Amino acid sequence: MTQVMKNSIPWPTIMVVISWYTSNIGVLLMNKYLLTNYGYKYPVFLTMCHMMLCSVFSYVGISVLDIVPLQSVQSKNQLLKICGLSVVFCFSVVCGNVSLNYIPVSFNQAIGATTPFFTAVFAYAVSRKREAWVTYCTLLPVVAGVIIASGSEPSFHLFGFIICVASTAARAFKSVLQSILLSSEGEKLNSMNLLLYMAPIAMLVLLPATLLMEGNVIRITIELAGEDFRIIWYLLLSSSLAYFVNLTNFLVTKYTSALTLQVLGNAKGAVAVVISILIFQNPISMIGMLGYVLTIIGVILYSETKKRYT
C-alpha cells in the first residue's frame, strides 16, 4: 500500500502542495498580525511592498533562474489589457488587506469562498457564459453559508464585511477578464509571466494611492524601524510569502491540474479557518461554524458539477 501511494503521489508534488498551503495561510496570518496585533495599519503600503518584492522575485525567477521561459508582450494592445488586469488585481489585494483590519481571518476566508459565485455572475454578465442549472444550484449553499456565518459572527464589522466582499468580487472579475482579454494564442501568458508584468504596474498604481491615503507612511516606517527593526523583517516575510503564493500556485497546477488546485483550495480555506482561530483566539459561534462548513460543502459541490458538466 505504501509503495502504491509513493508511486501515485510523488514527493515533489507533496512538497509543492505543502509549500502552497504554507505560503497561502502564512501570508494571511502574517498580514493579520501586522495590521491588527502589531498595529501597523497601512494596508495599501503593505500591498505595495508585496508588489515591489514580487517584481524583483519574478525577474530573478524568470530571467535569472529560468523557472519558466520568458514570454514577451506582443503589442501595445496586450500591454493595455495587462494594465487593466493590474488595476483590478490591486483593488482586490488592497481590499483584502484592508478587511483584515476589521474582521478575523476565519471570517475573511469564509467570504473568500464565495469566489465561484461571483465568477459565475461575472462570466454571464460579461460574456453571457451559462453554466448547467445544477451548477447554479450548488452556489446556493455557498452564499447561504456566508449569510449564516455573517449573522452569527461575534466579530462582525459591516465595513470589513463589505470591503472583503469587494475583494472577493474583484478577484473573480480579474479571472473572468483574464480569460477573455488574454484568450488568443498570441496573447496567452502563464501566471508567472503575467505576474512579472503585472507586479511593477501594480506598484506604480499603488505608489500615489499610498502617498494620498496613508500620508507619511514611509517616514513612519523608517522611524518605527529605528525603534523596532523587526518591522522590516515582518514586511520582507509578508512580501516574500505573497510572491511564493503565486509561485507555488503555478507549480501546483503544473504538477497536478487546475481542477486539483481548485479542490486543494477548498481544503486550504478550511485549514486557514481552523489555524487562525487557534492562533488569534477569535470567538466563533457554533452556528457560525456550521455556516462555514455549509459554504465549503457548496464550493466542493460546485467543483464537482463543473467537472461533470463542462
PDB file of C-alpha atoms in Angstrom:
ATOM      1  CA  MET A   1       0.000   0.000   0.000  1.00  0.00           C
ATOM      2  CA  THR A   2       2.826   2.400   0.936  1.00  0.00           C
ATOM      3  CA  GLN A   3       4.605   1.658  -2.349  1.00  0.00           C
ATOM      4  CA  VAL A   4       1.404   2.362  -4.309  1.00  0.00           C
ATOM      5  CA  MET A   5       0.997   5.712  -2.530  1.00  0.00           C
ATOM      6  CA  LYS A   6       4.584   6.627  -3.321  1.00  0.00           C
ATOM      7  CA  ASN A   7       4.013   5.805  -6.969  1.00  0.00           C
ATOM      8  CA  SER A   8       0.695   7.672  -7.035  1.00  0.00           C
ATOM      9  CA  ILE A   9       1.829  10.889  -5.347  1.00  0.00           C
ATOM     10  CA  PRO A  10       5.493  11.768  -5.998  1.00  0.00           C
ATOM     11  CA  TRP A  11       7.344  13.572  -3.231  1.00  0.00           C
ATOM     12  CA  PRO A  12       7.922  16.742  -5.335  1.00  0.00           C
ATOM     13  CA  THR A  13       4.143  17.083  -5.711  1.00  0.00           C
ATOM     14  CA  ILE A  14       3.586  16.620  -1.960  1.00  0.00           C
ATOM     15  CA  MET A  15       6.258  19.219  -1.159  1.00  0.00           C
ATOM     16  CA  VAL A  16       4.794  21.717  -3.643  1.00  0.00           C
ATOM     17  CA  VAL A  17       1.302  21.330  -2.140  1.00  0.00           C
ATOM     18  CA  ILE A  18       2.675  21.755   1.408  1.00  0.00           C
ATOM     19  CA  SER A  19       4.601  24.859   0.280  1.00  0.00           C
ATOM     20  CA  TRP A  20       1.458  26.262  -1.351  1.00  0.00           C
ATOM     21  CA  TYR A  21      -0.581  25.740   1.818  1.00  0.00           C
ATOM     22  CA  THR A  22       2.172  27.218   3.996  1.00  0.00           C
ATOM     23  CA  SER A  23       2.631  30.351   1.877  1.00  0.00           C
ATOM     24  CA  ASN A  24      -1.125  30.905   1.401  1.00  0.00           C
ATOM     25  CA  ILE A  25      -2.022  30.577   5.068  1.00  0.00           C
ATOM     26  CA  GLY A  26       1.248  32.206   6.156  1.00  0.00           C
ATOM     27  CA  VAL A  27       0.677  35.439   4.228  1.00  0.00           C
ATOM     28  CA  LEU A  28      -2.872  35.695   5.613  1.00  0.00           C
ATOM     29  CA  LEU A  29      -1.749  35.209   9.210  1.00  0.00           C
ATOM     30  CA  MET A  30       1.281  37.487   8.769  1.00  0.00           C
ATOM     31  CA  ASN A  31      -0.841  40.294   7.312  1.00  0.00           C
ATOM     32  CA  LYS A  32      -3.425  39.900  10.082  1.00  0.00           C
ATOM     33  CA  TYR A  33      -0.691  40.052  12.717  1.00  0.00           C
ATOM     34  CA  LEU A  34       0.899  43.144  11.159  1.00  0.00           C
ATOM     35  CA  LEU A  35      -2.344  45.051  10.617  1.00  0.00           C
ATOM     36  CA  THR A  36      -4.044  44.307  13.938  1.00  0.00           C
ATOM     37  CA  ASN A  37      -1.879  42.672  16.615  1.00  0.00           C
ATOM     38  CA  TYR A  38       1.280  44.624  15.758  1.00  0.00           C
ATOM     39  CA  GLY A  39      -0.712  47.762  14.952  1.00  0.00           C
ATOM     40  CA  TYR A  40       0.856  48.562  11.565  1.00  0.00           C
ATOM     41  CA  LYS A  41      -2.329  49.940   9.983  1.00  0.00           C
ATOM     42  CA  TYR A  42      -1.091  50.658   6.452  1.00  0.00           C
ATOM     43  CA  PRO A  43      -2.681  48.052   4.141  1.00  0.00           C
ATOM     44  CA  VAL A  44      -2.064  49.998   0.905  1.00  0.00           C
ATOM     45  CA  PHE A  45       1.678  50.405   1.630  1.00  0.00           C
ATOM     46  CA  LEU A  46       1.830  46.756   2.703  1.00  0.00           C
ATOM     47  CA  THR A  47       0.340  45.741  -0.658  1.00  0.00           C
ATOM     48  CA  MET A  48       2.852  47.994  -2.452  1.00  0.00           C
ATOM     49  CA  CYS A  49       5.687  46.202  -0.610  1.00  0.00           C
ATOM     50  CA  HIS A  50       4.216  42.903  -1.815  1.00  0.00           C
ATOM     51  CA  MET A  51       4.196  44.116  -5.423  1.00  0.00           C
ATOM     52  CA  MET A  52       7.738  45.501  -5.134  1.00  0.00           C
ATOM     53  CA  LEU A  53       9.193  42.192  -3.982  1.00  0.00           C
ATOM     54  CA  CYS A  54       7.017  40.249  -6.448  1.00  0.00           C
ATOM     55  CA  SER A  55       8.558  42.383  -9.230  1.00  0.00           C
ATOM     56  CA  VAL A  56      12.101  41.588  -8.077  1.00  0.00           C
ATOM     57  CA  PHE A  57      11.493  37.883  -7.442  1.00  0.00           C
ATOM     58  CA  SER A  58       9.604  37.478 -10.740  1.00  0.00           C
ATOM     59  CA  TYR A  59      12.529  38.953 -12.676  1.00  0.00           C
ATOM     60  CA  VAL A  60      15.064  36.762 -10.853  1.00  0.00           C
ATOM     61  CA  GLY A  61      12.886  33.643 -11.165  1.00  0.00           C
ATOM     62  CA  ILE A  62      12.267  34.022 -14.901  1.00  0.00           C
ATOM     63  CA  SER A  63      15.274  35.898 -16.295  1.00  0.00           C
ATOM     64  CA  VAL A  64      17.985  34.516 -13.978  1.00  0.00           C
ATOM     65  CA  LEU A  65      16.831  31.144 -12.608  1.00  0.00           C
ATOM     66  CA  ASP A  66      14.798  30.307 -15.734  1.00  0.00           C
ATOM     67  CA  ILE A  67      11.898  28.772 -13.771  1.00  0.00           C
ATOM     68  CA  VAL A  68       9.750  29.325 -16.871  1.00  0.00           C
ATOM     69  CA  PRO A  69      10.681  30.715 -20.316  1.00  0.00           C
ATOM     70  CA  LEU A  70      10.261  34.470 -20.693  1.00  0.00           C
ATOM     71  CA  GLN A  71       7.157  35.428 -22.687  1.00  0.00           C
ATOM     72  CA  SER A  72       7.307  38.907 -24.189  1.00  0.00           C
ATOM     73  CA  VAL A  73       4.419  41.359 -24.593  1.00  0.00           C
ATOM     74  CA  GLN A  74       3.438  41.226 -28.259  1.00  0.00           C
ATOM     75  CA  SER A  75       1.633  44.535 -28.732  1.00  0.00           C
ATOM     76  CA  LYS A  76       0.542  47.812 -27.160  1.00  0.00           C
ATOM     77  CA  ASN A  77      -2.994  46.431 -27.039  1.00  0.00           C
ATOM     78  CA  GLN A  78      -1.841  43.441 -24.977  1.00  0.00           C
ATOM     79  CA  LEU A  79       0.043  45.772 -22.620  1.00  0.00           C
ATOM     80  CA  LEU A  80      -3.120  47.847 -22.103  1.00  0.00           C
ATOM     81  CA  LYS A  81      -5.012  44.663 -21.219  1.00  0.00           C
ATOM     82  CA  ILE A  82      -2.337  43.733 -18.679  1.00  0.00           C
ATOM     83  CA  CYS A  83      -2.567  47.252 -17.195  1.00  0.00           C
ATOM     84  CA  GLY A  84      -6.335  46.849 -16.805  1.00  0.00           C
ATOM     85  CA  LEU A  85      -5.874  43.494 -15.072  1.00  0.00           C
ATOM     86  CA  SER A  86      -3.232  45.062 -12.799  1.00  0.00           C
ATOM     87  CA  VAL A  87      -5.665  47.741 -11.614  1.00  0.00           C
ATOM     88  CA  VAL A  88      -8.348  45.134 -10.785  1.00  0.00           C
ATOM     89  CA  PHE A  89      -5.679  42.969  -9.123  1.00  0.00           C
ATOM     90  CA  CYS A  90      -4.523  45.948  -6.996  1.00  0.00           C
ATOM     91  CA  PHE A  91      -8.076  46.690  -5.918  1.00  0.00           C
ATOM     92  CA  SER A  92      -8.643  43.059  -4.907  1.00  0.00           C
ATOM     93  CA  VAL A  93      -5.437  42.707  -2.851  1.00  0.00           C
ATOM     94  CA  VAL A  94      -5.749  46.109  -1.152  1.00  0.00           C
ATOM     95  CA  CYS A  95      -9.388  45.430  -0.197  1.00  0.00           C
ATOM     96  CA  GLY A  96      -8.409  42.014   1.147  1.00  0.00           C
ATOM     97  CA  ASN A  97      -5.676  43.532   3.311  1.00  0.00           C
ATOM     98  CA  VAL A  98      -7.934  46.379   4.478  1.00  0.00           C
ATOM     99  CA  SER A  99     -10.607  43.863   5.534  1.00  0.00           C
ATOM    100  CA  LEU A 100      -8.100  42.170   7.866  1.00  0.00           C
ATOM    101  CA  ASN A 101      -8.099  45.399   9.892  1.00  0.00           C
ATOM    102  CA  TYR A 102     -11.733  44.769  10.812  1.00  0.00           C
ATOM    103  CA  ILE A 103     -12.596  41.064  10.589  1.00  0.00           C
ATOM    104  CA  PRO A 104     -10.830  37.844  11.647  1.00  0.00           C
ATOM    105  CA  VAL A 105      -9.010  35.630   9.133  1.00  0.00           C
ATOM    106  CA  SER A 106     -11.612  32.879   9.616  1.00  0.00           C
ATOM    107  CA  PHE A 107     -14.449  35.188   8.514  1.00  0.00           C
ATOM    108  CA  ASN A 108     -12.280  36.572   5.696  1.00  0.00           C
ATOM    109  CA  GLN A 109     -11.778  33.048   4.377  1.00  0.00           C
ATOM    110  CA  ALA A 110     -15.482  32.206   4.622  1.00  0.00           C
ATOM    111  CA  ILE A 111     -16.316  35.245   2.480  1.00  0.00           C
ATOM    112  CA  GLY A 112     -13.457  34.426   0.100  1.00  0.00           C
ATOM    113  CA  ALA A 113     -15.008  31.007  -0.503  1.00  0.00           C
ATOM    114  CA  THR A 114     -17.840  32.734  -2.407  1.00  0.00           C
ATOM    115  CA  THR A 115     -15.440  33.430  -5.324  1.00  0.00           C
ATOM    116  CA  PRO A 116     -17.177  30.785  -7.542  1.00  0.00           C
ATOM    117  CA  PHE A 117     -20.485  32.648  -7.093  1.00  0.00           C
ATOM    118  CA  PHE A 118     -19.021  35.942  -8.307  1.00  0.00           C
ATOM    119  CA  THR A 119     -17.120  34.166 -11.105  1.00  0.00           C
ATOM    120  CA  ALA A 120     -20.369  32.659 -12.414  1.00  0.00           C
ATOM    121  CA  VAL A 121     -22.142  36.043 -12.176  1.00  0.00           C
ATOM    122  CA  PHE A 122     -19.381  37.951 -13.996  1.00  0.00           C
ATOM    123  CA  ALA A 123     -18.916  35.206 -16.610  1.00  0.00           C
ATOM    124  CA  TYR A 124     -22.586  35.551 -17.514  1.00  0.00           C
ATOM    125  CA  ALA A 125     -22.665  39.359 -17.291  1.00  0.00           C
ATOM    126  CA  VAL A 126     -19.510  39.908 -19.372  1.00  0.00           C
ATOM    127  CA  SER A 127     -19.573  37.088 -21.914  1.00  0.00           C
ATOM    128  CA  ARG A 128     -23.060  35.541 -21.480  1.00  0.00           C
ATOM    129  CA  LYS A 129     -21.397  32.267 -20.499  1.00  0.00           C
ATOM    130  CA  ARG A 130     -24.016  29.938 -18.989  1.00  0.00           C
ATOM    131  CA  GLU A 131     -23.441  27.041 -16.627  1.00  0.00           C
ATOM    132  CA  ALA A 132     -25.641  23.976 -16.154  1.00  0.00           C
ATOM    133  CA  TRP A 133     -28.603  24.637 -13.837  1.00  0.00           C
ATOM    134  CA  VAL A 134     -27.184  22.094 -11.372  1.00  0.00           C
ATOM    135  CA  THR A 135     -24.004  24.181 -11.138  1.00  0.00           C
ATOM    136  CA  TYR A 136     -26.013  27.286 -10.275  1.00  0.00           C
ATOM    137  CA  CYS A 137     -27.900  25.307  -7.615  1.00  0.00           C
ATOM    138  CA  THR A 138     -24.619  24.422  -5.871  1.00  0.00           C
ATOM    139  CA  LEU A 139     -23.939  28.147  -5.426  1.00  0.00           C
ATOM    140  CA  LEU A 140     -26.969  28.466  -3.121  1.00  0.00           C
ATOM    141  CA  PRO A 141     -25.276  26.767  -0.116  1.00  0.00           C
ATOM    142  CA  VAL A 142     -22.115  28.794  -0.836  1.00  0.00           C
ATOM    143  CA  VAL A 143     -23.992  32.069  -0.371  1.00  0.00           C
ATOM    144  CA  ALA A 144     -26.331  30.725   2.331  1.00  0.00           C
ATOM    145  CA  GLY A 145     -23.351  29.573   4.403  1.00  0.00           C
ATOM    146  CA  VAL A 146     -21.795  33.043   4.372  1.00  0.00           C
ATOM    147  CA  ILE A 147     -25.137  34.653   5.283  1.00  0.00           C
ATOM    148  CA  ILE A 148     -25.482  32.280   8.236  1.00  0.00           C
ATOM    149  CA  ALA A 149     -21.855  32.844   9.275  1.00  0.00           C
ATOM    150  CA  SER A 150     -22.278  36.628   8.989  1.00  0.00           C
ATOM    151  CA  GLY A 151     -25.436  36.677  11.096  1.00  0.00           C
ATOM    152  CA  SER A 152     -23.774  34.823  13.956  1.00  0.00           C
ATOM    153  CA  GLU A 153     -20.206  36.196  13.640  1.00  0.00           C
ATOM    154  CA  PRO A 154     -19.234  37.674  17.056  1.00  0.00           C
ATOM    155  CA  SER A 155     -16.571  39.888  15.408  1.00  0.00           C
ATOM    156  CA  PHE A 156     -18.820  41.060  12.557  1.00  0.00           C
ATOM    157  CA  HIS A 157     -17.918  44.515  11.219  1.00  0.00           C
ATOM    158  CA  LEU A 158     -20.061  45.948   8.424  1.00  0.00           C
ATOM    159  CA  PHE A 159     -17.292  47.876   6.649  1.00  0.00           C
ATOM    160  CA  GLY A 160     -14.890  44.930   6.966  1.00  0.00           C
ATOM    161  CA  PHE A 161     -17.555  42.622   5.534  1.00  0.00           C
ATOM    162  CA  ILE A 162     -18.323  44.947   2.580  1.00  0.00           C
ATOM    163  CA  ILE A 163     -14.665  45.516   1.721  1.00  0.00           C
ATOM    164  CA  CYS A 164     -13.932  41.762   1.905  1.00  0.00           C
ATOM    165  CA  VAL A 165     -16.883  41.028  -0.420  1.00  0.00           C
ATOM    166  CA  ALA A 166     -15.488  43.708  -2.777  1.00  0.00           C
ATOM    167  CA  SER A 167     -12.081  41.977  -2.688  1.00  0.00           C
ATOM    168  CA  THR A 168     -13.655  38.587  -3.466  1.00  0.00           C
ATOM    169  CA  ALA A 169     -15.740  40.026  -6.320  1.00  0.00           C
ATOM    170  CA  ALA A 170     -12.695  41.802  -7.795  1.00  0.00           C
ATOM    171  CA  ARG A 171     -10.662  38.575  -7.649  1.00  0.00           C
ATOM    172  CA  ALA A 172     -13.413  36.756  -9.556  1.00  0.00           C
ATOM    173  CA  PHE A 173     -13.743  39.659 -12.030  1.00  0.00           C
ATOM    174  CA  LYS A 174      -9.982  39.533 -12.718  1.00  0.00           C
ATOM    175  CA  SER A 175     -10.099  35.802 -13.522  1.00  0.00           C
ATOM    176  CA  VAL A 176     -13.023  36.337 -15.925  1.00  0.00           C
ATOM    177  CA  LEU A 177     -11.335  39.328 -17.579  1.00  0.00           C
ATOM    178  CA  GLN A 178      -8.066  37.434 -17.853  1.00  0.00           C
ATOM    179  CA  SER A 179      -9.724  34.518 -19.640  1.00  0.00           C
ATOM    180  CA  ILE A 180     -11.326  36.962 -22.116  1.00  0.00           C
ATOM    181  CA  LEU A 181      -8.608  39.566 -22.626  1.00  0.00           C
ATOM    182  CA  LEU A 182      -5.689  37.150 -22.942  1.00  0.00           C
ATOM    183  CA  SER A 183      -7.548  34.337 -24.698  1.00  0.00           C
ATOM    184  CA  SER A 184      -5.889  34.386 -28.137  1.00  0.00           C
ATOM    185  CA  GLU A 185      -2.876  32.132 -28.671  1.00  0.00           C
ATOM    186  CA  GLY A 186      -0.560  35.082 -29.292  1.00  0.00           C
ATOM    187  CA  GLU A 187      -1.573  36.801 -26.051  1.00  0.00           C
ATOM    188  CA  LYS A 188      -1.699  33.906 -23.584  1.00  0.00           C
ATOM    189  CA  LEU A 189       0.714  34.292 -20.680  1.00  0.00           C
ATOM    190  CA  ASN A 190       1.350  31.746 -17.933  1.00  0.00           C
ATOM    191  CA  SER A 191       0.703  33.007 -14.403  1.00  0.00           C
ATOM    192  CA  MET A 192       4.390  33.633 -13.642  1.00  0.00           C
ATOM    193  CA  ASN A 193       4.961  35.780 -16.728  1.00  0.00           C
ATOM    194  CA  LEU A 194       1.695  37.610 -16.107  1.00  0.00           C
ATOM    195  CA  LEU A 195       2.888  38.405 -12.563  1.00  0.00           C
ATOM    196  CA  LEU A 196       6.222  39.619 -13.999  1.00  0.00           C
ATOM    197  CA  TYR A 197       4.374  42.312 -15.967  1.00  0.00           C
ATOM    198  CA  MET A 198       1.508  42.978 -13.547  1.00  0.00           C
ATOM    199  CA  ALA A 199       3.543  43.480 -10.344  1.00  0.00           C
ATOM    200  CA  PRO A 200       5.556  46.546 -11.489  1.00  0.00           C
ATOM    201  CA  ILE A 201       2.409  48.146 -12.964  1.00  0.00           C
ATOM    202  CA  ALA A 202       0.533  47.453  -9.722  1.00  0.00           C
ATOM    203  CA  MET A 203       3.397  49.003  -7.755  1.00  0.00           C
ATOM    204  CA  LEU A 204       3.202  52.198  -9.866  1.00  0.00           C
ATOM    205  CA  VAL A 205      -0.579  52.341  -9.315  1.00  0.00           C
ATOM    206  CA  LEU A 206      -0.206  51.814  -5.558  1.00  0.00           C
ATOM    207  CA  LEU A 207       2.557  54.393  -5.007  1.00  0.00           C
ATOM    208  CA  PRO A 208       0.363  57.506  -5.490  1.00  0.00           C
ATOM    209  CA  ALA A 209      -2.505  55.724  -3.673  1.00  0.00           C
ATOM    210  CA  THR A 210      -0.181  55.104  -0.710  1.00  0.00           C
ATOM    211  CA  LEU A 211       1.002  58.733  -0.602  1.00  0.00           C
ATOM    212  CA  LEU A 212      -2.579  60.001  -0.915  1.00  0.00           C
ATOM    213  CA  MET A 213      -4.275  57.637   1.548  1.00  0.00           C
ATOM    214  CA  GLU A 214      -1.523  56.874   4.052  1.00  0.00           C
ATOM    215  CA  GLY A 215       0.477  60.123   4.029  1.00  0.00           C
ATOM    216  CA  ASN A 216       3.852  59.817   5.738  1.00  0.00           C
ATOM    217  CA  VAL A 217       3.859  56.023   5.924  1.00  0.00           C
ATOM    218  CA  ILE A 218       7.406  55.727   4.517  1.00  0.00           C
ATOM    219  CA  ARG A 219       8.809  58.174   7.115  1.00  0.00           C
ATOM    220  CA  ILE A 220       6.755  56.487   9.852  1.00  0.00           C
ATOM    221  CA  THR A 221       8.073  53.049   8.827  1.00  0.00           C
ATOM    222  CA  ILE A 222      11.696  54.283   8.856  1.00  0.00           C
ATOM    223  CA  GLU A 223      11.207  55.810  12.315  1.00  0.00           C
ATOM    224  CA  LEU A 224       9.496  52.632  13.529  1.00  0.00           C
ATOM    225  CA  ALA A 225      12.377  50.536  12.171  1.00  0.00           C
ATOM    226  CA  GLY A 226      14.756  52.669  14.264  1.00  0.00           C
ATOM    227  CA  GLU A 227      12.807  51.695  17.380  1.00  0.00           C
ATOM    228  CA  ASP A 228      11.925  48.124  16.405  1.00  0.00           C
ATOM    229  CA  PHE A 229      13.840  46.676  13.429  1.00  0.00           C
ATOM    230  CA  ARG A 230      11.564  43.622  13.414  1.00  0.00           C
ATOM    231  CA  ILE A 231       9.080  45.603  11.297  1.00  0.00           C
ATOM    232  CA  ILE A 232      11.491  45.339   8.334  1.00  0.00           C
ATOM    233  CA  TRP A 233      11.707  41.568   8.729  1.00  0.00           C
ATOM    234  CA  TYR A 234       7.907  41.355   9.050  1.00  0.00           C
ATOM    235  CA  LEU A 235       7.414  43.348   5.830  1.00  0.00           C
ATOM    236  CA  LEU A 236      10.021  41.255   3.999  1.00  0.00           C
ATOM    237  CA  LEU A 237       8.471  37.998   5.235  1.00  0.00           C
ATOM    238  CA  SER A 238       4.933  39.079   4.302  1.00  0.00           C
ATOM    239  CA  SER A 239       6.077  40.270   0.850  1.00  0.00           C
ATOM    240  CA  SER A 240       8.123  37.111   0.213  1.00  0.00           C
ATOM    241  CA  LEU A 241       5.160  34.919   1.140  1.00  0.00           C
ATOM    242  CA  ALA A 242       2.979  36.945  -1.269  1.00  0.00           C
ATOM    243  CA  TYR A 243       5.335  36.001  -4.115  1.00  0.00           C
ATOM    244  CA  PHE A 244       5.560  32.355  -3.083  1.00  0.00           C
ATOM    245  CA  VAL A 245       1.754  32.144  -3.081  1.00  0.00           C
ATOM    246  CA  ASN A 246       1.878  32.880  -6.828  1.00  0.00           C
ATOM    247  CA  LEU A 247       4.905  30.652  -7.473  1.00  0.00           C
ATOM    248  CA  THR A 248       3.524  27.617  -5.629  1.00  0.00           C
ATOM    249  CA  ASN A 249       0.078  28.202  -7.168  1.00  0.00           C
ATOM    250  CA  PHE A 250       1.714  27.869 -10.590  1.00  0.00           C
ATOM    251  CA  LEU A 251       3.742  24.809  -9.524  1.00  0.00           C
ATOM    252  CA  VAL A 252       0.707  23.002  -8.055  1.00  0.00           C
ATOM    253  CA  THR A 253      -1.116  23.463 -11.378  1.00  0.00           C
ATOM    254  CA  LYS A 254       1.988  22.261 -13.228  1.00  0.00           C
ATOM    255  CA  TYR A 255       2.422  19.142 -11.086  1.00  0.00           C
ATOM    256  CA  THR A 256      -1.288  18.314 -10.833  1.00  0.00           C
ATOM    257  CA  SER A 257      -4.111  20.130 -12.672  1.00  0.00           C
ATOM    258  CA  ALA A 258      -6.281  23.237 -12.472  1.00  0.00           C
ATOM    259  CA  LEU A 259      -9.134  21.130 -11.042  1.00  0.00           C
ATOM    260  CA  THR A 260      -6.886  19.653  -8.336  1.00  0.00           C
ATOM    261  CA  LEU A 261      -5.800  23.192  -7.496  1.00  0.00           C
ATOM    262  CA  GLN A 262      -9.439  24.157  -7.010  1.00  0.00           C
ATOM    263  CA  VAL A 263     -10.144  21.150  -4.773  1.00  0.00           C
ATOM    264  CA  LEU A 264      -6.999  21.773  -2.707  1.00  0.00           C
ATOM    265  CA  GLY A 265      -8.006  25.421  -2.455  1.00  0.00           C
ATOM    266  CA  ASN A 266     -11.318  24.429  -0.870  1.00  0.00           C
ATOM    267  CA  ALA A 267      -9.497  22.404   1.775  1.00  0.00           C
ATOM    268  CA  LYS A 268      -6.987  25.251   2.287  1.00  0.00           C
ATOM    269  CA  GLY A 269      -9.799  27.611   3.253  1.00  0.00           C
ATOM    270  CA  ALA A 270     -10.977  25.195   5.952  1.00  0.00           C
ATOM    271  CA  VAL A 271      -7.420  24.723   7.261  1.00  0.00           C
ATOM    272  CA  ALA A 272      -6.889  28.514   7.337  1.00  0.00           C
ATOM    273  CA  VAL A 273     -10.090  28.966   9.360  1.00  0.00           C
ATOM    274  CA  VAL A 274      -9.018  26.413  11.974  1.00  0.00           C
ATOM    275  CA  ILE A 275      -5.428  27.697  12.258  1.00  0.00           C
ATOM    276  CA  SER A 276      -6.484  31.350  12.525  1.00  0.00           C
ATOM    277  CA  ILE A 277      -8.961  30.540  15.303  1.00  0.00           C
ATOM    278  CA  LEU A 278      -6.252  28.612  17.200  1.00  0.00           C
ATOM    279  CA  ILE A 279      -3.654  31.388  16.812  1.00  0.00           C
ATOM    280  CA  PHE A 280      -5.733  34.549  17.240  1.00  0.00           C
ATOM    281  CA  GLN A 281      -8.337  33.025  19.578  1.00  0.00           C
ATOM    282  CA  ASN A 282     -11.127  34.971  17.867  1.00  0.00           C
ATOM    283  CA  PRO A 283     -14.554  33.917  19.168  1.00  0.00           C
ATOM    284  CA  ILE A 284     -16.764  31.877  16.860  1.00  0.00           C
ATOM    285  CA  SER A 285     -20.265  30.533  17.441  1.00  0.00           C
ATOM    286  CA  MET A 286     -21.437  27.020  16.637  1.00  0.00           C
ATOM    287  CA  ILE A 287     -23.929  28.450  14.113  1.00  0.00           C
ATOM    288  CA  GLY A 288     -21.091  30.430  12.502  1.00  0.00           C
ATOM    289  CA  MET A 289     -19.014  27.266  12.189  1.00  0.00           C
ATOM    290  CA  LEU A 290     -21.963  25.479  10.572  1.00  0.00           C
ATOM    291  CA  GLY A 291     -22.182  28.390   8.118  1.00  0.00           C
ATOM    292  CA  TYR A 292     -18.502  27.963   7.221  1.00  0.00           C
ATOM    293  CA  VAL A 293     -18.998  24.211   6.728  1.00  0.00           C
ATOM    294  CA  LEU A 294     -22.062  24.810   4.520  1.00  0.00           C
ATOM    295  CA  THR A 295     -20.072  27.224   2.338  1.00  0.00           C
ATOM    296  CA  ILE A 296     -17.203  24.751   1.922  1.00  0.00           C
ATOM    297  CA  ILE A 297     -19.650  21.938   1.048  1.00  0.00           C
ATOM    298  CA  GLY A 298     -21.213  24.222  -1.564  1.00  0.00           C
ATOM    299  CA  VAL A 299     -17.827  25.004  -3.103  1.00  0.00           C
ATOM    300  CA  ILE A 300     -16.938  21.290  -3.249  1.00  0.00           C
ATOM    301  CA  LEU A 301     -20.268  20.523  -4.959  1.00  0.00           C
ATOM    302  CA  TYR A 302     -19.637  23.405  -7.372  1.00  0.00           C
ATOM    303  CA  SER A 303     -16.226  21.927  -8.295  1.00  0.00           C
ATOM    304  CA  GLU A 304     -17.770  18.504  -8.872  1.00  0.00           C
ATOM    305  CA  THR A 305     -20.587  19.811 -11.099  1.00  0.00           C
ATOM    306  CA  LYS A 306     -18.136  21.947 -13.092  1.00  0.00           C
ATOM    307  CA  LYS A 307     -16.025  18.836 -13.686  1.00  0.00           C
ATOM    308  CA  ARG A 308     -19.073  16.806 -14.739  1.00  0.00           C
ATOM    309  CA  TYR A 309     -20.897  19.311 -16.916  1.00  0.00           C
ATOM    310  CA  THR A 310     -18.019  21.236 -18.523  1.00  0.00           C
TER     311      THR A 310
END
